[in-house]
């Protein structure tokens, strides 16, 4: 009964709600391929499990259709609901007669481990067992099993659309017993908090949001070449998954659909371990400077602290792909992208050429600065794509997919892109490529005065960082103490680094007599390809405030 209702819902919804034309189905192949479940498996001579997939069955086909509708609903509807729309509530009330009355205790028994997961939305109960295989977010929906789905749909706002509610309605099996309701609602203590297991953070971090955590390193703490783990900036899109290293697995899916499964022990012991020193930088680093220097942007108001440098260690992804059976020296023509999927459902991808390049240094990192990865930074395994924007270095990675197309996640297709300064309304995300390598960047982190035997001998020390993408080394850092009228070169510190290219930032220092200081200090950097930073934000302004890399200006106020 539920299936027939769902099919009718999908039949009427797979057309574009504006034009009546069929929705794009480019995502269908990826979803169909990714939701096949492994049945038969074999263990090779190295103890690694190989899994083969089943063909799709009718229940999965229904799930695929539903997932296609969900992943495209945001493109086809301009209406966003903060809660279930009124017509849905009215319809539910009229249809609730005759449905089962279910106690909260019974719903809790149908959690993610039950095999028959139920969720609550409003006061209605839904059996989503048949939906799991086709859910575009994968098994992340199981986090809500046995409880309310609403805290998660508040995070994934694309669900707040009538079409999505219509799909969910096909799975309704009952209503919460009035005995368990308080003022007609499910009590707050019965609703799961997805962030309850998040780790404690260092109080020195400057927090922009708590849930999810987004916190930057204060400029005053960006004083070392390697950023301490506890002070490394935190950029989370969702909650921090609670993972156990003994049960962790990574699935490698090749272009032909063949899968191979690795444990954490496999990754640490069966492959040569490589260490690289690499900077990670959020694409929104210095976004606040763009807002202040041009006009308002959309996004977290990062200053210069959404960046850090660390030693990362783990096997090269290219070696793991080779072990999984991929011909890395002569890959199939249709193998163009490496997609990464995180446990909490975040997804991104990079060109396959970067991954299989022997000098590309893409790692499946298991350690950070000589320690296990902290939970906020991807424990137990994260991808490190050096020279690229940090959004591609997916944390808590549990699947790598070799594909003909880039990741279909919203973070790849509808975020982390740049548009022209004139494109200040709702952008057409399909027109811009996803950000990969980063431009040259520099920032001032410290200006401190040093006294001398006399006021005339007092000095000012200016310090900061400079970096560029693609492994391009910084060759010069220019400093001005009079707002760009005159320039001099800073001293670039030299540090031993690991990696095939120069993936690390450069720390720099400039010392000047205090009497020579003007009221505005400016820095700009040049990389080995002679790329340099723009003077102002006007020409590079974009609504999302990404890649904010204009000259950094800091006022000097003598003590």
Short mmCIF file of C-alpha atoms in Angstrom, two decimals, residues 121-549:
data_model
loop_
_atom_site.label_atom_id
_atom_site.label_comp_id
_atom_site.label_asym_id
_atom_site.label_seq_id
_atom_site.Cartn_x
_atom_site.Cartn_y
_atom_site.Cartn_z
CA UNK A 121 7.87 13.91 12.64
CA UNK A 122 5.49 16.11 14.57
CA UNK A 123 3.40 13.50 16.36
CA UNK A 124 3.31 11.04 13.45
CA UNK A 125 5.37 7.84 13.26
CA UNK A 126 6.94 6.58 10.03
CA UNK A 127 8.48 3.21 9.18
CA UNK A 128 11.38 4.18 6.89
CA UNK A 129 12.79 0.67 6.46
CA UNK A 130 12.13 0.64 2.70
CA UNK A 131 13.45 4.18 2.28
CA UNK A 132 16.95 3.69 3.66
CA UNK A 133 18.52 2.20 0.53
CA UNK A 134 17.40 5.12 -1.62
CA UNK A 135 17.96 7.98 0.82
CA UNK A 136 20.35 10.48 -0.85
CA UNK A 137 22.09 11.13 2.47
CA UNK A 138 22.79 7.44 2.89
CA UNK A 139 22.53 5.84 6.30
CA UNK A 140 22.82 9.19 8.06
CA UNK A 141 19.04 9.14 8.39
CA UNK A 142 19.47 6.24 10.82
CA UNK A 143 20.78 8.72 13.38
CA UNK A 144 17.15 9.72 13.86
CA UNK A 145 15.81 6.16 14.07
CA UNK A 146 13.87 5.52 17.25
CA UNK A 147 13.23 9.21 17.76
CA UNK A 148 12.39 12.49 16.07
CA UNK A 149 13.73 13.34 12.64
CA UNK A 150 13.12 17.05 13.13
CA UNK A 151 16.51 18.03 14.69
CA UNK A 152 18.20 16.61 11.62
CA UNK A 153 15.86 18.23 9.15
CA UNK A 154 16.56 21.55 10.81
CA UNK A 155 20.18 20.99 9.77
CA UNK A 156 19.35 19.65 6.28
CA UNK A 157 16.95 22.42 5.34
CA UNK A 158 16.36 21.06 1.82
CA UNK A 159 13.86 18.68 3.44
CA UNK A 160 11.49 21.52 4.35
CA UNK A 161 9.46 21.29 1.15
CA UNK A 162 6.00 19.97 0.45
CA UNK A 163 7.27 17.35 -2.01
CA UNK A 164 9.51 15.86 0.66
CA UNK A 165 6.68 15.77 3.19
CA UNK A 166 4.55 14.01 0.58
CA UNK A 167 7.16 11.29 0.21
CA UNK A 168 7.47 10.83 3.96
CA UNK A 169 3.71 10.61 4.25
CA UNK A 170 3.77 7.38 2.25
CA UNK A 171 5.56 5.71 5.16
CA UNK A 172 3.25 6.83 8.00
CA UNK A 173 2.12 3.97 10.22
CA UNK A 174 0.67 5.66 13.28
CA UNK A 175 0.50 8.49 15.81
CA UNK A 176 2.20 8.97 19.17
CA UNK A 177 -0.16 7.99 21.98
CA UNK A 178 -1.62 11.12 23.63
CA UNK A 179 -0.43 9.77 26.98
CA UNK A 180 3.16 10.51 25.89
CA UNK A 181 2.51 14.03 24.64
CA UNK A 182 2.90 17.26 26.57
CA UNK A 183 0.57 20.00 25.37
CA UNK A 184 0.04 18.00 22.21
CA UNK A 185 3.75 17.68 21.39
CA UNK A 186 6.50 15.11 21.80
CA UNK A 187 8.38 16.16 24.98
CA UNK A 188 11.75 17.82 24.44
CA UNK A 189 13.62 15.20 26.48
CA UNK A 190 12.45 12.54 24.02
CA UNK A 191 14.09 14.35 21.08
CA UNK A 192 17.68 13.37 20.32
CA UNK A 193 20.38 16.05 20.25
CA UNK A 194 22.75 15.19 17.36
CA UNK A 195 25.49 17.36 18.88
CA UNK A 196 25.44 15.79 22.33
CA UNK A 197 28.58 13.78 21.62
CA UNK A 198 30.67 16.63 20.22
CA UNK A 199 34.09 17.02 21.89
CA UNK A 200 35.13 19.84 24.19
CA UNK A 201 37.08 22.59 22.42
CA UNK A 202 39.95 24.77 23.56
CA UNK A 203 38.58 27.95 25.07
CA UNK A 204 41.12 30.03 23.18
CA UNK A 205 39.40 29.31 19.87
CA UNK A 206 37.11 32.07 18.62
CA UNK A 207 33.73 30.42 18.15
CA UNK A 208 31.41 31.59 15.37
CA UNK A 209 28.78 28.85 15.81
CA UNK A 210 28.38 26.14 18.44
CA UNK A 211 26.09 23.72 16.62
CA UNK A 212 27.77 22.78 14.40
CA UNK A 213 31.08 24.00 15.75
CA UNK A 214 32.90 26.58 13.65
CA UNK A 215 35.81 28.21 15.44
CA UNK A 216 38.97 29.92 14.26
CA UNK A 217 42.43 30.22 15.71
CA UNK A 218 42.99 33.69 17.21
CA UNK A 219 45.62 35.62 15.30
CA UNK A 220 47.67 35.89 18.49
CA UNK A 221 47.92 32.07 18.60
CA UNK A 222 49.08 31.68 14.99
CA UNK A 223 52.70 31.97 16.07
CA UNK A 224 54.20 28.58 15.20
CA UNK A 225 55.03 26.86 11.94
CA UNK A 226 53.01 23.78 12.95
CA UNK A 227 49.65 24.61 14.48
CA UNK A 228 48.95 22.65 17.69
CA UNK A 229 46.02 20.25 17.36
CA UNK A 230 43.98 21.91 20.09
CA UNK A 231 44.34 25.31 18.39
CA UNK A 232 43.73 24.17 14.82
CA UNK A 233 40.62 25.86 13.45
CA UNK A 234 37.42 23.79 13.42
CA UNK A 235 35.11 23.80 10.41
CA UNK A 236 32.19 21.41 10.87
CA UNK A 237 29.14 21.33 8.62
CA UNK A 238 27.28 18.88 10.86
CA UNK A 239 27.85 17.00 14.11
CA UNK A 240 31.00 15.06 14.98
CA UNK A 241 30.42 11.33 14.37
CA UNK A 242 31.13 8.99 17.27
CA UNK A 243 33.33 6.36 15.65
CA UNK A 244 35.21 3.36 16.98
CA UNK A 245 38.51 2.44 15.37
CA UNK A 246 37.92 -1.28 15.86
CA UNK A 247 34.76 -1.22 13.71
CA UNK A 248 35.82 1.46 11.21
CA UNK A 249 35.86 0.50 7.54
CA UNK A 250 36.63 2.37 4.34
CA UNK A 251 34.98 1.28 1.10
CA UNK A 252 36.78 1.87 -2.20
CA UNK A 253 34.37 1.78 -5.12
CA UNK A 254 35.95 1.59 -8.56
CA UNK A 255 34.49 2.86 -11.81
CA UNK A 256 33.08 -0.58 -12.70
CA UNK A 257 31.28 -0.85 -9.37
CA UNK A 258 33.75 -3.29 -7.83
CA UNK A 259 34.23 -2.59 -4.13
CA UNK A 260 36.99 -3.38 -1.69
CA UNK A 261 36.75 -2.85 2.06
CA UNK A 262 39.62 -1.81 4.35
CA UNK A 263 39.83 -1.65 8.11
CA UNK A 264 41.82 0.96 9.99
CA UNK A 265 44.43 -1.68 10.72
CA UNK A 266 44.70 -2.40 6.97
CA UNK A 267 45.36 1.25 6.21
CA UNK A 268 47.99 1.54 8.95
CA UNK A 269 49.86 -1.74 8.43
CA UNK A 270 49.46 -2.93 4.84
CA UNK A 271 50.60 0.24 3.10
CA UNK A 272 53.68 2.41 3.29
CA UNK A 273 52.99 5.41 5.52
CA UNK A 274 53.80 8.87 4.17
CA UNK A 275 54.11 12.12 6.09
CA UNK A 276 53.42 15.48 4.54
CA UNK A 277 53.40 18.95 6.03
CA UNK A 278 50.39 20.73 4.61
CA UNK A 279 48.32 23.83 5.21
CA UNK A 280 44.55 23.56 5.28
CA UNK A 281 42.59 26.74 4.63
CA UNK A 282 38.84 27.24 4.63
CA UNK A 283 37.58 28.84 1.42
CA UNK A 284 35.97 31.51 3.61
CA UNK A 285 39.17 32.48 5.41
CA UNK A 286 39.26 36.30 5.73
CA UNK A 287 35.62 36.59 4.59
CA UNK A 288 35.05 39.33 7.16
CA UNK A 289 37.82 41.34 5.51
CA UNK A 290 35.97 41.12 2.19
CA UNK A 291 32.75 42.25 3.86
CA UNK A 292 34.55 45.17 5.53
CA UNK A 293 36.46 46.08 2.38
CA UNK A 294 33.67 45.74 -0.18
CA UNK A 295 30.10 44.87 0.80
CA UNK A 296 28.18 42.22 2.73
CA UNK A 297 28.82 38.53 2.04
CA UNK A 298 26.96 35.35 2.98
CA UNK A 299 28.74 33.03 5.36
CA UNK A 300 30.61 32.82 8.62
CA UNK A 301 32.64 35.99 9.37
CA UNK A 302 36.05 34.33 9.47
CA UNK A 303 39.01 36.64 9.97
CA UNK A 304 42.55 35.38 9.30
CA UNK A 305 42.31 32.33 11.57
CA UNK A 306 40.45 29.77 9.41
CA UNK A 307 43.80 28.25 8.46
CA UNK A 308 46.39 25.97 10.00
CA UNK A 309 49.48 23.93 9.19
CA UNK A 310 50.11 20.38 10.37
CA UNK A 311 52.05 17.16 9.82
CA UNK A 312 49.72 14.51 8.41
CA UNK A 313 50.53 10.81 8.09
CA UNK A 314 48.86 7.85 6.42
CA UNK A 315 48.89 5.81 3.21
CA UNK A 316 48.67 7.52 -0.15
CA UNK A 317 45.24 7.13 -1.66
CA UNK A 318 46.80 6.20 -5.00
CA UNK A 319 48.42 3.15 -3.36
CA UNK A 320 45.12 2.04 -1.85
CA UNK A 321 43.37 2.49 -5.20
CA UNK A 322 46.03 0.38 -6.88
CA UNK A 323 45.56 -2.33 -4.28
CA UNK A 324 41.81 -2.21 -4.86
CA UNK A 325 42.42 -3.04 -8.52
CA UNK A 326 42.52 0.32 -10.22
CA UNK A 327 45.13 0.74 -13.01
CA UNK A 328 46.48 4.03 -11.68
CA UNK A 329 49.07 4.38 -14.48
CA UNK A 330 46.44 3.98 -17.18
CA UNK A 331 43.02 4.68 -15.68
CA UNK A 332 39.81 4.15 -17.70
CA UNK A 333 38.83 7.18 -19.75
CA UNK A 334 35.58 7.60 -17.85
CA UNK A 335 37.34 7.63 -14.47
CA UNK A 336 37.62 11.38 -13.97
CA UNK A 337 36.84 12.17 -10.34
CA UNK A 338 37.49 10.80 -6.87
CA UNK A 339 34.45 11.38 -4.66
CA UNK A 340 34.78 11.32 -0.87
CA UNK A 341 31.89 10.59 1.48
CA UNK A 342 32.03 11.37 5.19
CA UNK A 343 30.25 9.40 7.88
CA UNK A 344 28.05 12.38 8.79
CA UNK A 345 27.04 12.68 5.07
CA UNK A 346 29.34 15.52 3.96
CA UNK A 347 30.67 14.90 0.46
CA UNK A 348 33.18 16.41 -1.96
CA UNK A 349 35.45 15.40 -4.81
CA UNK A 350 38.65 16.26 -6.64
CA UNK A 351 39.88 15.43 -10.13
CA UNK A 352 41.25 11.89 -10.24
CA UNK A 353 44.44 13.21 -11.84
CA UNK A 354 45.33 14.86 -8.52
CA UNK A 355 44.80 11.63 -6.59
CA UNK A 356 46.84 9.32 -8.82
CA UNK A 357 49.67 11.81 -9.39
CA UNK A 358 52.69 10.30 -7.61
CA UNK A 359 53.62 13.85 -6.57
CA UNK A 360 50.06 14.79 -5.63
CA UNK A 361 50.48 13.49 -2.05
CA UNK A 362 46.78 12.83 -1.44
CA UNK A 363 46.64 10.91 1.85
CA UNK A 364 44.21 8.89 3.87
CA UNK A 365 45.52 10.55 7.01
CA UNK A 366 45.36 8.61 10.27
CA UNK A 367 47.47 10.98 12.36
CA UNK A 368 47.92 14.72 12.87
CA UNK A 369 51.10 16.13 14.37
CA UNK A 370 52.17 12.68 15.53
CA UNK A 371 48.89 11.84 17.30
CA UNK A 372 45.65 10.12 16.34
CA UNK A 373 43.37 12.52 14.53
CA UNK A 374 41.29 14.50 17.05
CA UNK A 375 37.53 13.93 16.67
CA UNK A 376 37.03 17.46 15.29
CA UNK A 377 39.62 16.78 12.61
CA UNK A 378 38.38 13.49 11.23
CA UNK A 379 39.14 10.59 13.59
CA UNK A 380 39.89 7.92 12.62
CA UNK A 381 40.60 8.75 8.95
CA UNK A 382 40.31 11.85 6.81
CA UNK A 383 41.37 12.68 3.29
CA UNK A 384 44.13 15.26 2.95
CA UNK A 385 44.29 16.94 -0.46
CA UNK A 386 47.28 19.26 -0.14
CA UNK A 387 47.28 22.47 -2.14
CA UNK A 388 43.50 22.43 -2.43
CA UNK A 389 40.83 24.22 -0.46
CA UNK A 390 40.15 22.39 2.82
CA UNK A 391 36.55 21.63 1.79
CA UNK A 392 37.95 18.79 -0.35
CA UNK A 393 39.83 17.16 2.55
CA UNK A 394 36.81 15.23 3.78
CA UNK A 395 36.77 14.21 7.44
CA UNK A 396 35.52 10.89 8.84
CA UNK A 397 35.73 9.46 5.31
CA UNK A 398 34.10 6.05 4.92
CA UNK A 399 33.79 5.75 1.15
CA UNK A 400 35.86 6.74 -1.89
CA UNK A 401 34.09 6.50 -5.25
CA UNK A 402 35.83 6.67 -8.60
CA UNK A 403 33.35 8.31 -10.92
CA UNK A 404 32.82 9.97 -14.26
CA UNK A 405 31.27 12.99 -12.55
CA UNK A 406 32.12 15.08 -9.54
CA UNK A 407 30.35 14.64 -6.23
CA UNK A 408 26.65 15.44 -6.35
CA UNK A 409 26.67 16.76 -2.79
CA UNK A 410 25.39 20.28 -2.20
CA UNK A 411 28.85 21.26 -0.90
CA UNK A 412 30.38 20.38 -4.27
CA UNK A 413 27.62 21.55 -6.58
CA UNK A 414 26.00 24.46 -4.71
CA UNK A 415 28.67 25.89 -2.43
CA UNK A 416 32.40 26.62 -2.41
CA UNK A 417 32.29 28.42 -5.74
CA UNK A 418 32.98 32.00 -6.83
CA UNK A 419 31.00 34.32 -9.07
CA UNK A 420 31.59 37.77 -10.54
CA UNK A 421 31.25 40.97 -8.48
CA UNK A 422 28.06 41.80 -10.40
CA UNK A 423 26.40 38.45 -9.56
CA UNK A 424 25.01 39.58 -6.24
CA UNK A 425 21.66 37.81 -6.28
CA UNK A 426 20.82 34.09 -6.27
CA UNK A 427 23.59 32.55 -8.40
CA UNK A 428 23.29 29.85 -11.01
CA UNK A 429 25.58 27.34 -9.32
CA UNK A 430 25.96 25.27 -12.47
CA UNK A 431 27.86 28.09 -14.19
CA UNK A 432 30.90 28.05 -11.91
CA UNK A 433 33.40 25.28 -11.27
CA UNK A 434 34.02 24.05 -7.75
CA UNK A 435 37.00 25.63 -6.01
CA UNK A 436 40.00 23.31 -5.98
CA UNK A 437 43.47 24.90 -5.74
CA UNK A 438 43.67 28.10 -3.72
CA UNK A 439 45.14 31.46 -4.78
CA UNK A 440 48.10 33.17 -3.14
CA UNK A 441 47.25 34.45 0.33
CA UNK A 442 48.95 36.26 3.21
CA UNK A 443 47.95 37.82 6.49
CA UNK A 444 49.35 39.69 9.47
CA UNK A 445 48.96 37.89 12.77
CA UNK A 446 51.07 39.90 15.23
CA UNK A 447 52.34 43.47 15.57
CA UNK A 448 54.37 43.94 18.73
CA UNK A 449 56.60 46.71 20.00
CA UNK A 450 60.04 46.04 21.45
CA UNK A 451 61.63 48.64 23.67
CA UNK A 452 65.27 49.66 23.31
CA UNK A 453 67.85 51.53 25.39
CA UNK A 454 66.15 54.69 24.16
CA UNK A 455 62.89 55.57 22.42
CA UNK A 456 64.88 56.12 19.25
CA UNK A 457 66.04 52.47 19.33
CA UNK A 458 62.60 50.95 19.90
CA UNK A 459 61.45 48.58 17.17
CA UNK A 460 58.25 47.01 15.92
CA UNK A 461 58.09 43.35 14.89
CA UNK A 462 55.41 42.30 12.38
CA UNK A 463 54.69 38.62 11.77
CA UNK A 464 52.29 36.57 9.70
CA UNK A 465 51.82 33.78 7.21
CA UNK A 466 51.77 33.42 3.42
CA UNK A 467 50.62 30.47 1.34
CA UNK A 468 49.56 29.46 -2.14
CA UNK A 469 47.73 26.51 -3.68
CA UNK A 470 48.89 23.70 -5.90
CA UNK A 471 52.22 23.29 -4.08
CA UNK A 472 53.46 26.64 -5.37
CA UNK A 473 56.07 28.03 -3.02
CA UNK A 474 56.00 31.56 -1.67
CA UNK A 475 59.03 33.42 -3.00
CA UNK A 476 58.46 36.92 -1.63
CA UNK A 477 56.49 38.74 1.05
CA UNK A 478 56.16 42.50 0.66
CA UNK A 479 55.42 44.68 3.69
CA UNK A 480 54.45 48.34 3.81
CA UNK A 481 54.20 50.39 6.99
CA UNK A 482 52.64 53.42 5.28
CA UNK A 483 49.54 51.89 3.65
CA UNK A 484 51.26 50.82 0.44
CA UNK A 485 53.22 53.97 -0.43
CA UNK A 486 56.60 52.29 0.06
CA UNK A 487 57.52 48.63 0.36
CA UNK A 488 60.18 46.36 1.78
CA UNK A 489 60.62 42.60 1.92
CA UNK A 490 59.98 40.48 4.98
CA UNK A 491 62.26 37.68 6.13
CA UNK A 492 60.74 34.29 5.25
CA UNK A 493 61.42 31.62 7.85
CA UNK A 494 62.80 28.27 6.65
CA UNK A 495 61.48 25.01 8.08
CA UNK A 496 62.04 21.37 7.25
CA UNK A 497 58.90 20.04 5.54
CA UNK A 498 57.72 16.71 4.19
CA UNK A 499 56.05 16.20 0.84
CA UNK A 500 56.65 16.13 -2.89
CA UNK A 501 55.86 19.83 -3.20
CA UNK A 502 55.69 22.89 -1.00
CA UNK A 503 52.31 22.31 0.61
CA UNK A 504 53.03 24.40 3.69
CA UNK A 505 52.53 28.03 4.51
CA UNK A 506 55.51 30.27 5.08
CA UNK A 507 55.94 32.15 8.32
CA UNK A 508 57.44 35.60 7.79
CA UNK A 509 58.79 38.40 9.99
CA UNK A 510 59.58 42.05 9.44
CA UNK A 511 61.34 44.34 11.93
CA UNK A 512 61.28 48.12 11.56
CA UNK A 513 62.28 51.09 13.74
CA UNK A 514 59.25 52.35 15.61
CA UNK A 515 59.90 55.85 14.36
CA UNK A 516 59.44 54.67 10.78
CA UNK A 517 56.00 53.24 11.40
CA UNK A 518 52.96 54.76 9.76
CA UNK A 519 49.38 54.21 10.81
CA UNK A 520 48.59 51.27 8.51
CA UNK A 521 50.58 48.04 7.94
CA UNK A 522 49.98 46.16 4.70
CA UNK A 523 51.20 42.77 3.48
CA UNK A 524 51.04 40.97 0.14
CA UNK A 525 52.75 37.82 -1.10
CA UNK A 526 54.07 36.44 -4.39
CA UNK A 527 54.36 32.74 -5.26
CA UNK A 528 56.80 30.95 -7.56
CA UNK A 529 54.51 31.46 -10.57
CA UNK A 530 54.53 35.20 -9.76
CA UNK A 531 50.88 35.15 -8.79
CA UNK A 532 50.17 38.00 -6.42
CA UNK A 533 47.29 39.29 -4.32
CA UNK A 534 44.88 41.96 -5.55
CA UNK A 535 45.09 45.34 -3.85
CA UNK A 536 41.39 45.62 -3.00
CA UNK A 537 38.32 43.43 -2.67
CA UNK A 538 36.16 45.15 -5.28
CA UNK A 539 37.45 43.18 -8.30
CA UNK A 540 37.29 39.79 -6.53
CA UNK A 541 34.09 40.33 -4.56
CA UNK A 542 31.69 37.41 -4.61
CA UNK A 543 28.46 36.99 -2.69
CA UNK A 544 29.68 33.95 -0.75
CA UNK A 545 32.88 35.71 0.30
CA UNK A 546 35.10 32.87 -0.86
CA UNK A 547 38.83 33.20 -1.57
CA UNK A 548 39.16 36.57 0.15
CA UNK A 549 42.79 37.25 -0.70
#
